[in-house]
Short mmCIF file of C-alpha atoms in Angstrom, two decimals:
data_model
loop_
_atom_site.label_atom_id
_atom_site.label_comp_id
_atom_site.label_asym_id
_atom_site.label_seq_id
_atom_site.Cartn_x
_atom_site.Cartn_y
_atom_site.Cartn_z
CA MET A 30 -70.11 -40.30 -154.45
CA GLN A 31 -67.13 -42.42 -155.42
CA ALA A 32 -65.12 -39.28 -156.09
CA VAL A 33 -65.77 -38.04 -152.57
CA LYS A 34 -64.73 -41.38 -151.10
CA ASP A 35 -61.54 -41.35 -153.19
CA LYS A 36 -60.83 -37.79 -152.13
CA LEU A 37 -61.28 -38.68 -148.42
CA HIS A 38 -59.11 -41.77 -148.87
CA ASP A 39 -56.37 -39.70 -150.56
CA MET A 40 -56.54 -37.10 -147.77
CA SER A 41 -56.26 -39.85 -145.16
CA GLU A 42 -53.26 -41.37 -146.97
CA MET A 43 -51.67 -37.91 -147.22
CA ARG A 44 -52.14 -37.34 -143.46
CA LYS A 45 -50.51 -40.70 -142.71
CA ALA A 46 -47.54 -39.91 -144.98
CA LYS A 47 -47.10 -36.48 -143.37
CA ALA A 48 -47.29 -38.01 -139.88
CA GLU A 49 -44.68 -40.63 -140.81
CA ALA A 50 -42.38 -37.98 -142.29
CA LYS A 51 -42.83 -35.79 -139.22
CA ALA A 52 -42.05 -38.72 -136.89
CA GLU A 53 -38.96 -39.59 -138.94
CA GLU A 54 -37.80 -35.97 -138.86
CA LYS A 55 -38.34 -35.85 -135.08
CA ALA A 56 -36.30 -39.05 -134.65
CA GLU A 57 -33.47 -37.58 -136.75
CA LYS A 58 -33.55 -34.37 -134.71
CA ASP A 59 -33.40 -36.39 -131.48
CA ILE A 60 -30.40 -38.34 -132.79
CA ALA A 61 -28.67 -35.10 -133.83
CA LYS A 62 -29.42 -33.58 -130.43
CA ALA A 63 -27.96 -36.63 -128.68
CA ARG A 64 -24.83 -36.40 -130.85
CA MET A 65 -24.46 -32.71 -129.95
CA GLU A 66 -24.80 -33.53 -126.26
CA VAL A 67 -22.19 -36.28 -126.55
CA ALA A 68 -19.83 -33.92 -128.40
CA HIS A 69 -20.36 -31.31 -125.69
CA GLU A 70 -19.59 -33.83 -122.93
CA VAL A 71 -16.49 -35.01 -124.81
CA ARG A 72 -15.28 -31.40 -125.07
CA LEU A 73 -15.86 -30.83 -121.36
CA ALA A 74 -14.01 -34.05 -120.54
CA LYS A 75 -11.04 -33.01 -122.68
CA GLU A 76 -10.95 -29.58 -121.01
CA ALA A 77 -11.09 -31.18 -117.56
CA GLU A 78 -8.33 -33.62 -118.51
CA ALA A 79 -6.13 -30.76 -119.72
CA ALA A 80 -6.79 -28.76 -116.55
CA MET A 81 -5.96 -31.80 -114.42
CA GLY A 82 -2.74 -32.33 -116.37
CA MET A 83 -1.73 -28.73 -115.70
CA HIS A 84 -2.64 -29.13 -112.03
CA VAL A 85 -0.55 -32.31 -111.71
CA ALA A 86 2.42 -30.65 -113.43
CA LYS A 87 2.17 -27.65 -111.10
CA ALA A 88 1.92 -29.92 -108.04
CA GLU A 89 4.95 -31.92 -109.19
CA GLN A 90 6.93 -28.69 -109.66
CA LYS A 91 6.02 -27.51 -106.16
CA LEU A 92 7.02 -30.89 -104.75
CA VAL A 93 10.38 -30.74 -106.52
CA GLU A 94 10.96 -27.21 -105.21
CA ARG A 95 9.99 -28.27 -101.68
CA GLU A 96 12.33 -31.27 -101.78
CA ALA A 97 15.14 -29.12 -103.17
CA ALA A 98 14.61 -26.60 -100.36
CA LYS A 99 14.87 -29.40 -97.78
CA HIS A 100 18.29 -30.40 -99.07
CA GLU A 101 19.59 -26.87 -99.56
CA PRO A 102 22.32 -25.85 -97.05
CA LYS A 103 21.02 -23.55 -94.33
CA GLN A 104 24.34 -21.80 -93.62
CA PRO A 105 27.15 -20.60 -95.85
CA ASP A 106 29.71 -23.25 -96.63
CA ALA A 107 33.42 -23.09 -95.83
CA SER A 108 34.08 -20.89 -98.87
CA GLY A 109 31.98 -18.13 -97.30
CA ILE A 110 29.51 -18.06 -100.17
CA ASP A 111 25.98 -17.37 -99.03
CA PRO A 112 23.64 -19.93 -100.67
CA GLN A 113 20.74 -17.50 -100.25
CA ALA A 114 22.46 -14.83 -102.38
CA ASP A 115 21.40 -14.62 -106.00
CA GLN A 116 23.47 -16.16 -108.81
CA THR A 117 25.34 -12.92 -109.60
CA GLY A 118 26.86 -12.90 -106.12
CA ASN A 119 24.92 -9.84 -105.03
CA SER A 120 23.28 -9.97 -101.66
CA SER A 121 20.79 -7.58 -100.15
CA ALA A 122 22.88 -7.38 -96.96
CA PRO A 123 26.11 -5.30 -96.96
CA ALA A 124 29.39 -7.18 -96.90
CA VAL A 125 30.86 -7.62 -93.40
CA LEU A 126 34.63 -7.47 -93.25
CA MET A 127 36.98 -8.17 -90.36
CA HIS A 128 39.44 -5.48 -89.30
CA SER A 129 42.88 -7.00 -88.94
CA ALA A 130 43.82 -5.06 -85.78
CA ASP A 131 41.04 -6.06 -83.43
CA ARG A 132 39.09 -8.59 -85.47
CA ALA A 133 35.91 -6.63 -84.84
CA PRO A 134 33.50 -6.76 -87.74
CA PHE A 135 32.66 -3.59 -89.60
CA THR A 136 30.41 -2.92 -92.52
CA HIS A 137 31.96 -1.83 -95.79
CA SER A 138 30.21 1.17 -97.33
CA ALA A 139 30.92 3.58 -100.18
CA ARG A 140 30.87 6.65 -97.91
CA PRO A 141 33.95 7.47 -95.82
CA PHE A 142 33.62 7.09 -92.07
CA VAL A 143 33.31 10.50 -90.38
CA ASN A 144 34.13 10.93 -86.68
#
């Protein structure tokens, strides 16, 4: 009879030990899960911060361009250089020259004028 009681007592102790180990494992898993969630949120925050930095830089660039456009001359200056022409001096519009006889403007072209 004593052997049966000892056996039941041992089984009860074993169940308690297993339950404690299982609870400890569950607590460790919960802690690990919380750490993973925090790491995920930190990653998302870093990505959002980087995206915001790029957005701010882009907005600053647009602001600089807008301010530069406000202060850009609207008409050619006294030298006759068109500020809208590209840096190589080429313009999409043909050059307009003045004829010395009547001062009427005519367009310079590569083809000869045919009457």
